[in-house]
Structures are given as structure tokens and as C-alpha cells.
Tab-separated table of C-alpha atoms in Angstrom:
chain	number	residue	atom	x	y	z
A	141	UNK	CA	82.530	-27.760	-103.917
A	142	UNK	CA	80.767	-30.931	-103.424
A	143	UNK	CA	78.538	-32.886	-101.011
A	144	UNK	CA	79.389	-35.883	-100.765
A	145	UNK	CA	76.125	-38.817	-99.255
A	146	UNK	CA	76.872	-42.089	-97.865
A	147	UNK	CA	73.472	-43.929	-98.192
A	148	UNK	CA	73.225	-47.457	-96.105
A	149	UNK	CA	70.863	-49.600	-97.614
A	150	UNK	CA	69.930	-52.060	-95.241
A	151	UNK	CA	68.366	-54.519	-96.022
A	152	UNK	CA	55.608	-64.860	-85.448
A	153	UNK	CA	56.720	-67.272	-84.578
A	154	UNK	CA	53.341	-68.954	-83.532
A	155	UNK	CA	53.633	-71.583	-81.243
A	156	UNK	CA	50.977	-74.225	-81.065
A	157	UNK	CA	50.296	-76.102	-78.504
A	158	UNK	CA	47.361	-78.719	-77.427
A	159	UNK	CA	46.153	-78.433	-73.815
A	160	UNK	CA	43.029	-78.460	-72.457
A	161	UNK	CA	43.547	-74.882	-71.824
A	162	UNK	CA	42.275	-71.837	-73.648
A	163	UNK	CA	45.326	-69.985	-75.461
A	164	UNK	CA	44.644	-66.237	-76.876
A	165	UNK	CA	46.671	-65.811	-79.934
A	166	UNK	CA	49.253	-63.389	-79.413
A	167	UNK	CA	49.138	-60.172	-81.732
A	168	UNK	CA	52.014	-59.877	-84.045
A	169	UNK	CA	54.405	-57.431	-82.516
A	170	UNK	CA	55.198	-56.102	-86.390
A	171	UNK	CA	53.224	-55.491	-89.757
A	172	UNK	CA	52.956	-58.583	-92.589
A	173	UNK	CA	53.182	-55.544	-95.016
A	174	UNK	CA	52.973	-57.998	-98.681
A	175	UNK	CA	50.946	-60.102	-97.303
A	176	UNK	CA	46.780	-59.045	-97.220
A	177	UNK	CA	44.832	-61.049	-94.195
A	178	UNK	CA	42.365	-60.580	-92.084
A	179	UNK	CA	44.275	-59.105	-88.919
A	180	UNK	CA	45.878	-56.732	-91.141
A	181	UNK	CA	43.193	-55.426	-93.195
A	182	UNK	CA	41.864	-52.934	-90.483
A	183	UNK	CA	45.862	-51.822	-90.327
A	184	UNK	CA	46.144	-51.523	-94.521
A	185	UNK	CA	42.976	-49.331	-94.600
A	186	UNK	CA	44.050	-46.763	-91.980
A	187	UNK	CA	46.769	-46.493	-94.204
A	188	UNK	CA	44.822	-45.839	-97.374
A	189	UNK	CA	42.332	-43.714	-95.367
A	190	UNK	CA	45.188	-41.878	-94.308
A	191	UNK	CA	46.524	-41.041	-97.711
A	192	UNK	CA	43.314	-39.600	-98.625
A	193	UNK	CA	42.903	-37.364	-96.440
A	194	UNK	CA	46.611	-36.048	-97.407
A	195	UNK	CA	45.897	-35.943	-100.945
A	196	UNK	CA	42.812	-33.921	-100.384
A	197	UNK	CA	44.830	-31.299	-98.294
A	198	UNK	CA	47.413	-31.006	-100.575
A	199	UNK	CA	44.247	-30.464	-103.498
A	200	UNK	CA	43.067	-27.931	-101.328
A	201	UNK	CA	46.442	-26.470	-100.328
A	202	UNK	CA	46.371	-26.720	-96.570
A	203	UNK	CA	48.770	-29.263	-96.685
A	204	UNK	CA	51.057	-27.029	-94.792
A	205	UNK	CA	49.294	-26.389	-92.112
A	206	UNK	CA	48.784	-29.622	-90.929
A	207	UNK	CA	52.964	-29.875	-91.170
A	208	UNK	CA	53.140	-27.219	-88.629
A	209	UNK	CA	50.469	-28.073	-86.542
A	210	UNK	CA	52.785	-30.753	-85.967
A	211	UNK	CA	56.251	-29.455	-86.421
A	212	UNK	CA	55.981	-26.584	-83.709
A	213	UNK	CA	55.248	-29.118	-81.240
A	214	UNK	CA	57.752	-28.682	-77.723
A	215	UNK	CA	58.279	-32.570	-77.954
A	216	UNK	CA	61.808	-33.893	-77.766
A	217	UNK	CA	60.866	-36.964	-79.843
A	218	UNK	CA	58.546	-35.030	-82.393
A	219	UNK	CA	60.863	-35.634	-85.167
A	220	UNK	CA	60.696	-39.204	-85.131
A	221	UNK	CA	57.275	-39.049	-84.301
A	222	UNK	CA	56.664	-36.946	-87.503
A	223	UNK	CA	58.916	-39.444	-89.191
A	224	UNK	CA	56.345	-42.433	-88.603
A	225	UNK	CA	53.562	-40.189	-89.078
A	226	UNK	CA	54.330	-39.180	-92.304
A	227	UNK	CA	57.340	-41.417	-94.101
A	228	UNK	CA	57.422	-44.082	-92.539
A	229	UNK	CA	53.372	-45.580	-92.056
A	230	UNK	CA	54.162	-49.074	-93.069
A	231	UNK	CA	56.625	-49.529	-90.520
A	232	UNK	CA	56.188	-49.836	-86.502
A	233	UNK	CA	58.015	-46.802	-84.450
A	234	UNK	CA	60.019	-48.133	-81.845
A	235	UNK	CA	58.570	-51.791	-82.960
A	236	UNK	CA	55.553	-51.062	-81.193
A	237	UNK	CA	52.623	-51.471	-83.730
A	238	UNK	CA	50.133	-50.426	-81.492
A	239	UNK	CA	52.477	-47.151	-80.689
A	240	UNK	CA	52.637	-46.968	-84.730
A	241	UNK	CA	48.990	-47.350	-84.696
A	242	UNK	CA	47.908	-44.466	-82.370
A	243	UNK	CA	50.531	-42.087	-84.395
A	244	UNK	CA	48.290	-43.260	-87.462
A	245	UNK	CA	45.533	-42.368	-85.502
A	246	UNK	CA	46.575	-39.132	-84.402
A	247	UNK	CA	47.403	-37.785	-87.848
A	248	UNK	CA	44.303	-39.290	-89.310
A	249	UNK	CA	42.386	-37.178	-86.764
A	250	UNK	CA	43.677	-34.039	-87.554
A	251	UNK	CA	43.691	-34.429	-91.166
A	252	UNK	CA	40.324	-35.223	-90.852
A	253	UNK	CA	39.120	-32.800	-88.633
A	254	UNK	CA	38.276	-30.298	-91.564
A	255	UNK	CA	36.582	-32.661	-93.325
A	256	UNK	CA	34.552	-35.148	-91.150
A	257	UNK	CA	34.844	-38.026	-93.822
A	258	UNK	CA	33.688	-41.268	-93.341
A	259	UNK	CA	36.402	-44.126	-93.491
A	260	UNK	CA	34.784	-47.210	-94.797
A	261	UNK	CA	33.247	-44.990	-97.347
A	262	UNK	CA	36.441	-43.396	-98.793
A	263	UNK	CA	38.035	-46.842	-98.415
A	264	UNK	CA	34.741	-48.235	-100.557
A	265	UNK	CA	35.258	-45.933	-103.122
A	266	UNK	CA	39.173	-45.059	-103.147
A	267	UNK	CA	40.416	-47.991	-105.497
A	268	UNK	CA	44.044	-49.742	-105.264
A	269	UNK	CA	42.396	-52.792	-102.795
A	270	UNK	CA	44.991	-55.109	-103.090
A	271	UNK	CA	47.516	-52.295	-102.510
A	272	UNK	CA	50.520	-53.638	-100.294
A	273	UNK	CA	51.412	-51.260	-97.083
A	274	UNK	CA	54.672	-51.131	-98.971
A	275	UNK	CA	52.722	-49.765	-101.449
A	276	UNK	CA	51.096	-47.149	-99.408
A	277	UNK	CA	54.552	-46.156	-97.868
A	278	UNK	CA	55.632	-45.503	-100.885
A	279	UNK	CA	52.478	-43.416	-102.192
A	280	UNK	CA	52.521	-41.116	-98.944
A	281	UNK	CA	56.117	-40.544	-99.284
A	282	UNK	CA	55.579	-39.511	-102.883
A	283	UNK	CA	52.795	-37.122	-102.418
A	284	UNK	CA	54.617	-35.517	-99.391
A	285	UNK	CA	58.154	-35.428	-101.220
A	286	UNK	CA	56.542	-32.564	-103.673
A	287	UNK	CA	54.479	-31.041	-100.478
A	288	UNK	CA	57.489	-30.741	-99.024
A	289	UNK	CA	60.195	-29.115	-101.631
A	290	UNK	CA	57.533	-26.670	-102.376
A	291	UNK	CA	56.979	-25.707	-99.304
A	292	UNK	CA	61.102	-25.188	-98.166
A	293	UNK	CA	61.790	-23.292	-101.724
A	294	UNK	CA	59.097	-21.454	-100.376
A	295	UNK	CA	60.640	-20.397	-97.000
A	296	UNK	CA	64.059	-19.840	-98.877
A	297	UNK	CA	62.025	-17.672	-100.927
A	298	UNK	CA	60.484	-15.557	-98.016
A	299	UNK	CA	62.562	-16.697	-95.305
A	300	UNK	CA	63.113	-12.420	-94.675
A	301	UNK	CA	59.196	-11.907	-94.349
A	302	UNK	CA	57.411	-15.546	-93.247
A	303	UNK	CA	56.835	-16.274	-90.006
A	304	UNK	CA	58.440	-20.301	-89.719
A	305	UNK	CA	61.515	-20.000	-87.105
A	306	UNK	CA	64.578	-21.927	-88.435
A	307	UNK	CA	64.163	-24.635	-85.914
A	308	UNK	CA	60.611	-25.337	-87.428
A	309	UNK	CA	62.045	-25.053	-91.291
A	310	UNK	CA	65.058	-27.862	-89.446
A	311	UNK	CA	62.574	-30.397	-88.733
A	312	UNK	CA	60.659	-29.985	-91.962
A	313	UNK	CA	63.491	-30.639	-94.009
A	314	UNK	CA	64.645	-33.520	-91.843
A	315	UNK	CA	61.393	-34.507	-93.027
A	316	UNK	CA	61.569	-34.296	-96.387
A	317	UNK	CA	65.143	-36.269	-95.798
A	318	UNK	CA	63.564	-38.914	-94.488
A	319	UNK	CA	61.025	-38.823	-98.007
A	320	UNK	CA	63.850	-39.207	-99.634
A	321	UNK	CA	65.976	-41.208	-97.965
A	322	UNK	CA	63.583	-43.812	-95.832
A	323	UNK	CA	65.814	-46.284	-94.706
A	324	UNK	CA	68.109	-43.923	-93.516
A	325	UNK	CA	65.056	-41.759	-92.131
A	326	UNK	CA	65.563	-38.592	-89.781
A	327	UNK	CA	65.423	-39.181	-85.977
A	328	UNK	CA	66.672	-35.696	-84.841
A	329	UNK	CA	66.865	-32.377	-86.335
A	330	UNK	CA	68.093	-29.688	-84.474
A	331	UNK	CA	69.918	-26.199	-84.898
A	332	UNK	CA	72.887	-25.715	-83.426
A	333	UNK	CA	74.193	-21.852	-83.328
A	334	UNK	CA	72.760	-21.193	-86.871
A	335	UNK	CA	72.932	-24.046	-88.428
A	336	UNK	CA	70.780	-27.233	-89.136
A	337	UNK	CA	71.526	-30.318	-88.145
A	338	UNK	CA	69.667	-33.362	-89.421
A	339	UNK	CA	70.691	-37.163	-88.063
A	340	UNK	CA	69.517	-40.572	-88.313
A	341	UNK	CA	70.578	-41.529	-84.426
A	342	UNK	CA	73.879	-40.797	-84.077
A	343	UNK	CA	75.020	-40.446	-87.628
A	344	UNK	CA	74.732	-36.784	-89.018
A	345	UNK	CA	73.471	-36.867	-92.353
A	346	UNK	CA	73.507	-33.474	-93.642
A	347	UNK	CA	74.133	-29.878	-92.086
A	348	UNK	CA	73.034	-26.730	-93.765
A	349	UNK	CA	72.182	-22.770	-92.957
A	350	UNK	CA	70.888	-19.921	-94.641
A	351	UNK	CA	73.646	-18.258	-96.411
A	352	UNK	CA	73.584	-14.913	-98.733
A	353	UNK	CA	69.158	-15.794	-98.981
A	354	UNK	CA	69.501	-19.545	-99.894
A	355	UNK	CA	69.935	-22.598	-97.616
A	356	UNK	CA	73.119	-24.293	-98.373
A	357	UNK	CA	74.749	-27.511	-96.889
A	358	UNK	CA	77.940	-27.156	-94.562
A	359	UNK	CA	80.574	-29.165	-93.492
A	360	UNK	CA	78.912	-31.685	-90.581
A	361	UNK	CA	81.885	-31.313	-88.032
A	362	UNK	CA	83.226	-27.706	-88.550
A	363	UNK	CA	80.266	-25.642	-89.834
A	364	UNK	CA	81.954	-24.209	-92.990
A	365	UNK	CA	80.396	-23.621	-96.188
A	366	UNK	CA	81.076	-26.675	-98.414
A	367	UNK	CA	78.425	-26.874	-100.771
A	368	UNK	CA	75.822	-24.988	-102.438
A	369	UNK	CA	71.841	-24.848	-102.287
A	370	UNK	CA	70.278	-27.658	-100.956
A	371	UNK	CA	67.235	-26.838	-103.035
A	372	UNK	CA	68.112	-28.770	-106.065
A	373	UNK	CA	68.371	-32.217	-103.832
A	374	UNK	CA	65.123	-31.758	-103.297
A	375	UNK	CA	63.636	-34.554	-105.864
């Protein structure tokens, strides 16, 4: 049988005025993110601090902890919020940079919590200065799209003795969909009866359930098995 996916690729103002008044520039409502200057440097090395810390945790293998810390949370929006943490840090959630900023924030604090590094020295030393926020998308995506498939083969693996409930094991694989698939990236991901349901707003992208000790895509509307192990989609 076969899957079929429908991918949909898709693709400041300043006003000046003289007066004898005292304007205070506005600040830009979304990210410049080719474009290095001075009000966005602060922005591009959260960022790169950011993927530090995430590359040392996936060094040191506690990479999947700091998914569930996150992924257990009893917060309606904590998929999309997961989204922007970790897929989507060059964009603004809700486009609300400073909303983007304090999810930045947030995950930067945990990560860092076992660590205690010091930003502008990591930054100093880290390399890549004239990396893009494109750029750094696309590097924490990366690093998190292997986190990620290891970590659900793993749960299909020893889904009969680990301790993840299915609706956690949902969200993490609507994470890794929206790795893999960022303009189309995960909003919800819920389980309906026994099955998995992953959407970008309204628009289901894929359903799937453990079947016979794998996890296998279903039909979207009527539940049925209709394809086989969603395991080997995971690149």
C-alpha cells in the first residue's frame, strides 16, 4: 500500500518623519534573518548559543530528556510551542518576536541548566559568525532530525517495556514532522482512540498507530491500515 504526501511549499516599513519631536524607533515586529545588523545580532547569537547547548546534550546523550521535560507538559498549545522551540528558531511564533524570543529563552534555560555555560564565551569561541538565522534553522533542525528518529525507533523498539505514553511519543513525532517538513510544520498532535494524529492547523498531515510492535501510518479519515512503518520516513 502506499502513503501518499502533499507537501505545500510556500513561498519595516520605517517611516521618517522631521518634527521637532522625539520619535523612538519602532522594533521590527519580524526577524531580518540574511541580513547581520546590529539589532539583530543579540537575536542571531541566542540562536547559536542555543544550538550549543543542544549539540552538547545530544554528545552527552541527555538529549531526550530535555524532549520530555517539554513534551509531557498539560499545555494545549505545547506542540506549537515545541515547534518554535525546536524547528522553527529563525522564525517568530504567532509573529510575535518577542513571544519567539522568550520561547528561545525558555529552552536555552533548561538546556543550560546542567551546564551553567557562559553565552558570550561559547559564542566567542563557537565559530560560523557570519552564520545567517536561516542558517541556524537549518543546523538545529538537522541535529534534532537524527535526535529524534533515534529516539522513536527506540520507543517502537520498547514501546512494551518504556515508560513514554502514546500521547507523549504523538507529539514527538509531530516533532520530528515538523524537522522534516518546516514549512508545513506541526501545530497539533493528538491521539484520537488509538491512533496519532499529527496536523499543520486544520490540514491532517499524517495518521499512524502501533500495529503488530511497529508504528505504521493509517488512513487520515477512516483509521484503517494503509501503509506500513513510518520508521523508514524518518530521514
Amino acid at each position: 500500500m502506499n502513503v501518499f504526501f502533499v507537501l505545500l511549499l510556500c513561498p519595516f516599513l520605517n517611516v521618517l518623519a522631521s518634527s521637532s519631536q522625539t520619535y523612538t524607533p519602532r522594533r521590527p515586529t519580524r526577524r531580518t534573518p540574511d541580513k547581520l545588523t546590529k539589532a539583530n545580532k543579540g537575536d542571531r547569537n541566542r540562536l547559536k548559543f542555543t544550538n550549543v547547548l543542544i549539540d552538547k546534550h545530544i554528545l552527552e546523550r541527555t538529549i531526550r530528556n530535555k524532549i520530555i521535560h517539554f513534551v509531557v507538559r498539560l499545555d494545549e498549545e505545547i506542540m506549537k510551542k515545541m515547534t518554535f522551540m525546536f524547528a522553527l528558531p529563525e522564525r517568530s511564533i504567532d509573529e510575535d518576536l518577542e513571544y519567539q524570543k522568550a520561547l528561545e529563552e525558555e529552552l536555552q534555560l533548561e538546556l543550560n541548566r546542567e551546564f551553567g555555560l557562559i553565552p558570550n564565551e561559547v559564542i566567542f569561541q563557537a565559530g560560523s559568525r557570519r552564520a545567517t538565522a536561516n542558517d541556524l534553522g537549518a543546523v538545529r533542525r538537522g541535529m534534532m532530525k537524527l535526535a529524534l528518529k533515534s529516539f522513536i525507533t527506540d520507543i517502537r523498539d520498547k514501546h512494551r517495556t518504556n515508560s513514554i505514553d502514546f500521547t507523549h511519543t504523538c507529539r514527538i513525532i509531530g516533532l520530528f514532522w515538523s524537522m522534516r517538513f518546516p514549512d508545513e510544520y506541526t501545530t497539533n498532535a493528538d491521539v484520537e482512540g488509538e491512533v496519532c494524529v499529527i496536523r499543520h492547523k486544520e490540514h491532517i498531515q499524517i495518521s499512524c498507530a502501533f500495529y503488530e510492535g511497529d508504528i505504521c501510518f493509517v488512513n487520515n479519515e477512516n483509521h484503517d491500515l494503509t501503509g506500513g512503518s513510518i520508521i523508514p520516513c524518518l530521514n
